[in-house]
Amino acid sequence: MSSKSCAGLVALVTGASKGGCGTAIAQRLAAEGARVAITARSANGLERTRKAIAAQGGEVLCLVCDLADPLQREALVPRVEAQFGGIDILVNNAAAGGYKPFTEWTLAELEAMQQVNVWAPWRLAQQVLPGMRARGCGWILNLTSSVAELPAGPPF
């Protein structure tokens, strides 16, 4: 029996391309034996994360996906399950946002943030929960972080 705490498990980590929390979590899950599917909008960033996981002997699946696009998002869990099987660990780490004066936000930008920050974690959880319930076990972690700089001047 493996001493790795995630041996035999499948994880999906969103927002795993920028070298922050998502990347670190994906690498740790892989180090603990999980097969890890990583997703983000950036193929280049995902490739860096894939290389880091592969270098430690982990099994990784890279899936470029814009979580603001409901069609791409809805296909994500089935793609992971087709390749790796049922998802045991879901890490909703992707986030959209930024800082600029209130009056400069467009409806399209607000809609994209709502899709990524609210509907993506909600729908991904809805998709993985039936399998987790059937297996009698599973974990969902929802987190966000931001490295955006605050602009100079008043917020309006």
PDB file of C-alpha atoms in Angstrom:
ATOM      1  CA  MET A   1       0.000   0.000   0.000  1.00  0.00           C
ATOM      2  CA  SER A   2       1.233   3.474  -0.901  1.00  0.00           C
ATOM      3  CA  SER A   3       2.021   5.942   1.871  1.00  0.00           C
ATOM      4  CA  LYS A   4       0.872   8.788  -0.361  1.00  0.00           C
ATOM      5  CA  SER A   5      -2.343  10.256   1.002  1.00  0.00           C
ATOM      6  CA  CYS A   6      -3.961  10.812  -2.424  1.00  0.00           C
ATOM      7  CA  ALA A   7      -2.873   7.601  -4.167  1.00  0.00           C
ATOM      8  CA  GLY A   8      -5.570   6.439  -6.566  1.00  0.00           C
ATOM      9  CA  LEU A   9      -7.532   9.690  -6.401  1.00  0.00           C
ATOM     10  CA  VAL A  10      -8.392  12.072  -9.230  1.00  0.00           C
ATOM     11  CA  ALA A  11      -8.200  15.833  -8.722  1.00  0.00           C
ATOM     12  CA  LEU A  12      -9.347  18.763 -10.852  1.00  0.00           C
ATOM     13  CA  VAL A  13      -7.662  22.093 -10.103  1.00  0.00           C
ATOM     14  CA  THR A  14      -8.861  25.273 -11.819  1.00  0.00           C
ATOM     15  CA  GLY A  15      -6.647  28.325 -12.178  1.00  0.00           C
ATOM     16  CA  ALA A  16      -3.410  26.330 -12.195  1.00  0.00           C
ATOM     17  CA  SER A  17      -1.355  28.348 -14.673  1.00  0.00           C
ATOM     18  CA  LYS A  18       0.075  31.420 -12.945  1.00  0.00           C
ATOM     19  CA  GLY A  19       2.393  29.873 -10.380  1.00  0.00           C
ATOM     20  CA  GLY A  20       0.202  30.727  -7.389  1.00  0.00           C
ATOM     21  CA  CYS A  21      -2.137  28.735  -5.175  1.00  0.00           C
ATOM     22  CA  GLY A  22      -3.617  26.600  -7.965  1.00  0.00           C
ATOM     23  CA  THR A  23      -0.188  25.586  -9.233  1.00  0.00           C
ATOM     24  CA  ALA A  24       1.067  24.782  -5.734  1.00  0.00           C
ATOM     25  CA  ILE A  25      -2.036  22.769  -4.860  1.00  0.00           C
ATOM     26  CA  ALA A  26      -1.860  20.799  -8.123  1.00  0.00           C
ATOM     27  CA  GLN A  27       1.806  19.991  -7.522  1.00  0.00           C
ATOM     28  CA  ARG A  28       1.151  18.886  -3.946  1.00  0.00           C
ATOM     29  CA  LEU A  29      -1.806  16.696  -4.917  1.00  0.00           C
ATOM     30  CA  ALA A  30       0.353  15.048  -7.576  1.00  0.00           C
ATOM     31  CA  ALA A  31       3.181  14.573  -5.073  1.00  0.00           C
ATOM     32  CA  GLU A  32       0.672  12.805  -2.820  1.00  0.00           C
ATOM     33  CA  GLY A  33      -0.234  10.414  -5.635  1.00  0.00           C
ATOM     34  CA  ALA A  34      -3.339  11.953  -7.216  1.00  0.00           C
ATOM     35  CA  ARG A  35      -3.810  12.040 -10.951  1.00  0.00           C
ATOM     36  CA  VAL A  36      -4.313  15.761 -11.493  1.00  0.00           C
ATOM     37  CA  ALA A  37      -6.254  17.560 -14.205  1.00  0.00           C
ATOM     38  CA  ILE A  38      -5.311  21.219 -14.394  1.00  0.00           C
ATOM     39  CA  THR A  39      -7.155  23.942 -16.204  1.00  0.00           C
ATOM     40  CA  ALA A  40      -6.797  27.626 -17.003  1.00  0.00           C
ATOM     41  CA  ARG A  41      -7.113  29.946 -19.993  1.00  0.00           C
ATOM     42  CA  SER A  42      -3.351  29.993 -20.593  1.00  0.00           C
ATOM     43  CA  ALA A  43      -1.841  27.030 -22.442  1.00  0.00           C
ATOM     44  CA  ASN A  44       1.668  28.351 -21.738  1.00  0.00           C
ATOM     45  CA  GLY A  45       1.035  28.584 -18.006  1.00  0.00           C
ATOM     46  CA  LEU A  46      -0.521  25.131 -17.923  1.00  0.00           C
ATOM     47  CA  GLU A  47       2.505  23.730 -19.710  1.00  0.00           C
ATOM     48  CA  ARG A  48       4.809  25.132 -17.012  1.00  0.00           C
ATOM     49  CA  THR A  49       2.669  23.504 -14.327  1.00  0.00           C
ATOM     50  CA  ARG A  50       2.540  20.237 -16.293  1.00  0.00           C
ATOM     51  CA  LYS A  51       6.324  20.146 -16.553  1.00  0.00           C
ATOM     52  CA  ALA A  52       6.718  20.740 -12.824  1.00  0.00           C
ATOM     53  CA  ILE A  53       4.297  17.919 -12.002  1.00  0.00           C
ATOM     54  CA  ALA A  54       5.840  15.556 -14.550  1.00  0.00           C
ATOM     55  CA  ALA A  55       9.315  16.312 -13.161  1.00  0.00           C
ATOM     56  CA  GLN A  56       8.213  14.944  -9.794  1.00  0.00           C
ATOM     57  CA  GLY A  57       6.753  11.841 -11.444  1.00  0.00           C
ATOM     58  CA  GLY A  58       3.106  12.909 -11.300  1.00  0.00           C
ATOM     59  CA  GLU A  59       0.376  12.151 -13.806  1.00  0.00           C
ATOM     60  CA  VAL A  60      -1.221  15.311 -15.176  1.00  0.00           C
ATOM     61  CA  LEU A  61      -3.825  16.273 -17.762  1.00  0.00           C
ATOM     62  CA  CYS A  62      -3.818  19.848 -19.125  1.00  0.00           C
ATOM     63  CA  LEU A  63      -7.136  21.263 -20.295  1.00  0.00           C
ATOM     64  CA  VAL A  64      -7.307  24.815 -21.603  1.00  0.00           C
ATOM     65  CA  CYS A  65     -10.715  26.161 -20.609  1.00  0.00           C
ATOM     66  CA  ASP A  66     -12.226  29.608 -20.246  1.00  0.00           C
ATOM     67  CA  LEU A  67     -14.547  29.209 -17.263  1.00  0.00           C
ATOM     68  CA  ALA A  68     -16.369  32.386 -18.321  1.00  0.00           C
ATOM     69  CA  ASP A  69     -17.691  30.416 -21.299  1.00  0.00           C
ATOM     70  CA  PRO A  70     -20.524  28.135 -20.112  1.00  0.00           C
ATOM     71  CA  LEU A  71     -20.076  25.738 -23.050  1.00  0.00           C
ATOM     72  CA  GLN A  72     -16.380  25.194 -22.303  1.00  0.00           C
ATOM     73  CA  ARG A  73     -17.056  24.975 -18.572  1.00  0.00           C
ATOM     74  CA  GLU A  74     -19.833  22.384 -18.892  1.00  0.00           C
ATOM     75  CA  ALA A  75     -17.535  20.124 -20.933  1.00  0.00           C
ATOM     76  CA  LEU A  76     -14.686  20.240 -18.406  1.00  0.00           C
ATOM     77  CA  VAL A  77     -15.784  17.556 -15.910  1.00  0.00           C
ATOM     78  CA  PRO A  78     -16.782  15.070 -18.643  1.00  0.00           C
ATOM     79  CA  ARG A  79     -13.367  15.559 -20.288  1.00  0.00           C
ATOM     80  CA  VAL A  80     -11.551  14.818 -17.025  1.00  0.00           C
ATOM     81  CA  GLU A  81     -13.755  11.814 -16.267  1.00  0.00           C
ATOM     82  CA  ALA A  82     -13.238  10.405 -19.765  1.00  0.00           C
ATOM     83  CA  GLN A  83      -9.463  10.498 -19.274  1.00  0.00           C
ATOM     84  CA  PHE A  84      -8.979   9.829 -15.543  1.00  0.00           C
ATOM     85  CA  GLY A  85     -12.314   8.600 -14.152  1.00  0.00           C
ATOM     86  CA  GLY A  86     -14.473  10.124 -11.436  1.00  0.00           C
ATOM     87  CA  ILE A  87     -13.217  13.262  -9.719  1.00  0.00           C
ATOM     88  CA  ASP A  88     -12.484  12.817  -6.016  1.00  0.00           C
ATOM     89  CA  ILE A  89     -11.045  16.276  -5.329  1.00  0.00           C
ATOM     90  CA  LEU A  90     -12.254  19.537  -6.881  1.00  0.00           C
ATOM     91  CA  VAL A  91     -10.238  22.688  -6.263  1.00  0.00           C
ATOM     92  CA  ASN A  92     -12.088  25.781  -7.477  1.00  0.00           C
ATOM     93  CA  ASN A  93      -9.219  28.250  -7.523  1.00  0.00           C
ATOM     94  CA  ALA A  94      -9.794  30.243 -10.730  1.00  0.00           C
ATOM     95  CA  ALA A  95     -10.928  33.819 -10.240  1.00  0.00           C
ATOM     96  CA  ALA A  96     -11.623  36.865 -12.354  1.00  0.00           C
ATOM     97  CA  GLY A  97     -11.560  40.438 -11.240  1.00  0.00           C
ATOM     98  CA  GLY A  98      -9.423  43.466 -10.993  1.00  0.00           C
ATOM     99  CA  TYR A  99      -9.446  47.008  -9.777  1.00  0.00           C
ATOM    100  CA  LYS A 100     -10.574  50.056 -11.662  1.00  0.00           C
ATOM    101  CA  PRO A 101     -13.047  52.865 -11.137  1.00  0.00           C
ATOM    102  CA  PHE A 102     -16.604  51.683 -10.618  1.00  0.00           C
ATOM    103  CA  THR A 103     -17.943  53.555 -13.639  1.00  0.00           C
ATOM    104  CA  GLU A 104     -15.452  51.911 -16.017  1.00  0.00           C
ATOM    105  CA  TRP A 105     -16.738  48.333 -15.623  1.00  0.00           C
ATOM    106  CA  THR A 106     -18.704  47.077 -18.614  1.00  0.00           C
ATOM    107  CA  LEU A 107     -21.606  44.678 -18.399  1.00  0.00           C
ATOM    108  CA  ALA A 108     -19.564  42.129 -20.370  1.00  0.00           C
ATOM    109  CA  GLU A 109     -16.733  42.328 -17.822  1.00  0.00           C
ATOM    110  CA  LEU A 110     -19.159  41.957 -14.923  1.00  0.00           C
ATOM    111  CA  GLU A 111     -20.825  38.980 -16.606  1.00  0.00           C
ATOM    112  CA  ALA A 112     -17.454  37.289 -17.168  1.00  0.00           C
ATOM    113  CA  MET A 113     -16.543  37.781 -13.505  1.00  0.00           C
ATOM    114  CA  GLN A 114     -19.902  36.350 -12.429  1.00  0.00           C
ATOM    115  CA  GLN A 115     -19.393  33.317 -14.662  1.00  0.00           C
ATOM    116  CA  VAL A 116     -15.887  32.596 -13.317  1.00  0.00           C
ATOM    117  CA  ASN A 117     -16.356  33.534  -9.673  1.00  0.00           C
ATOM    118  CA  VAL A 118     -19.896  32.273  -9.025  1.00  0.00           C
ATOM    119  CA  TRP A 119     -21.236  29.960 -11.704  1.00  0.00           C
ATOM    120  CA  ALA A 120     -18.050  27.996 -12.478  1.00  0.00           C
ATOM    121  CA  PRO A 121     -17.490  26.772  -8.894  1.00  0.00           C
ATOM    122  CA  TRP A 122     -21.217  26.155  -8.488  1.00  0.00           C
ATOM    123  CA  ARG A 123     -21.619  24.141 -11.691  1.00  0.00           C
ATOM    124  CA  LEU A 124     -18.367  22.191 -11.310  1.00  0.00           C
ATOM    125  CA  ALA A 125     -19.434  21.186  -7.801  1.00  0.00           C
ATOM    126  CA  GLN A 126     -22.860  20.144  -9.090  1.00  0.00           C
ATOM    127  CA  GLN A 127     -21.192  17.989 -11.734  1.00  0.00           C
ATOM    128  CA  VAL A 128     -18.738  16.194  -9.417  1.00  0.00           C
ATOM    129  CA  LEU A 129     -21.020  15.691  -6.397  1.00  0.00           C
ATOM    130  CA  PRO A 130     -23.047  12.748  -7.783  1.00  0.00           C
ATOM    131  CA  GLY A 131     -19.867  10.711  -8.304  1.00  0.00           C
ATOM    132  CA  MET A 132     -18.516  11.686  -4.906  1.00  0.00           C
ATOM    133  CA  ARG A 133     -21.770  10.630  -3.266  1.00  0.00           C
ATOM    134  CA  ALA A 134     -21.788   7.331  -5.148  1.00  0.00           C
ATOM    135  CA  ARG A 135     -18.221   6.608  -3.973  1.00  0.00           C
ATOM    136  CA  GLY A 136     -19.065   7.814  -0.457  1.00  0.00           C
ATOM    137  CA  CYS A 137     -16.206  10.296  -0.379  1.00  0.00           C
ATOM    138  CA  GLY A 138     -14.892  13.484  -1.942  1.00  0.00           C
ATOM    139  CA  TRP A 139     -13.538  16.949  -1.260  1.00  0.00           C
ATOM    140  CA  ILE A 140     -14.346  20.356  -2.712  1.00  0.00           C
ATOM    141  CA  LEU A 141     -12.171  23.355  -1.932  1.00  0.00           C
ATOM    142  CA  ASN A 142     -13.266  26.847  -3.000  1.00  0.00           C
ATOM    143  CA  LEU A 143     -10.674  29.606  -2.767  1.00  0.00           C
ATOM    144  CA  THR A 144      -9.493  32.714  -4.548  1.00  0.00           C
ATOM    145  CA  SER A 145      -6.493  34.961  -4.422  1.00  0.00           C
ATOM    146  CA  SER A 146      -5.480  38.065  -6.278  1.00  0.00           C
ATOM    147  CA  VAL A 147      -2.233  39.752  -7.161  1.00  0.00           C
ATOM    148  CA  ALA A 148      -3.752  42.720  -8.978  1.00  0.00           C
ATOM    149  CA  GLU A 149      -2.395  46.139  -8.142  1.00  0.00           C
ATOM    150  CA  LEU A 150      -4.664  48.905  -6.937  1.00  0.00           C
ATOM    151  CA  PRO A 151      -4.694  51.883  -9.302  1.00  0.00           C
ATOM    152  CA  ALA A 152      -3.660  55.303  -8.116  1.00  0.00           C
ATOM    153  CA  GLY A 153      -6.375  57.854  -7.563  1.00  0.00           C
ATOM    154  CA  PRO A 154      -9.971  57.746  -6.363  1.00  0.00           C
ATOM    155  CA  PRO A 155     -12.123  54.642  -7.033  1.00  0.00           C
ATOM    156  CA  PHE A 156     -14.777  56.631  -8.886  1.00  0.00           C
TER     157      PHE A 156
END
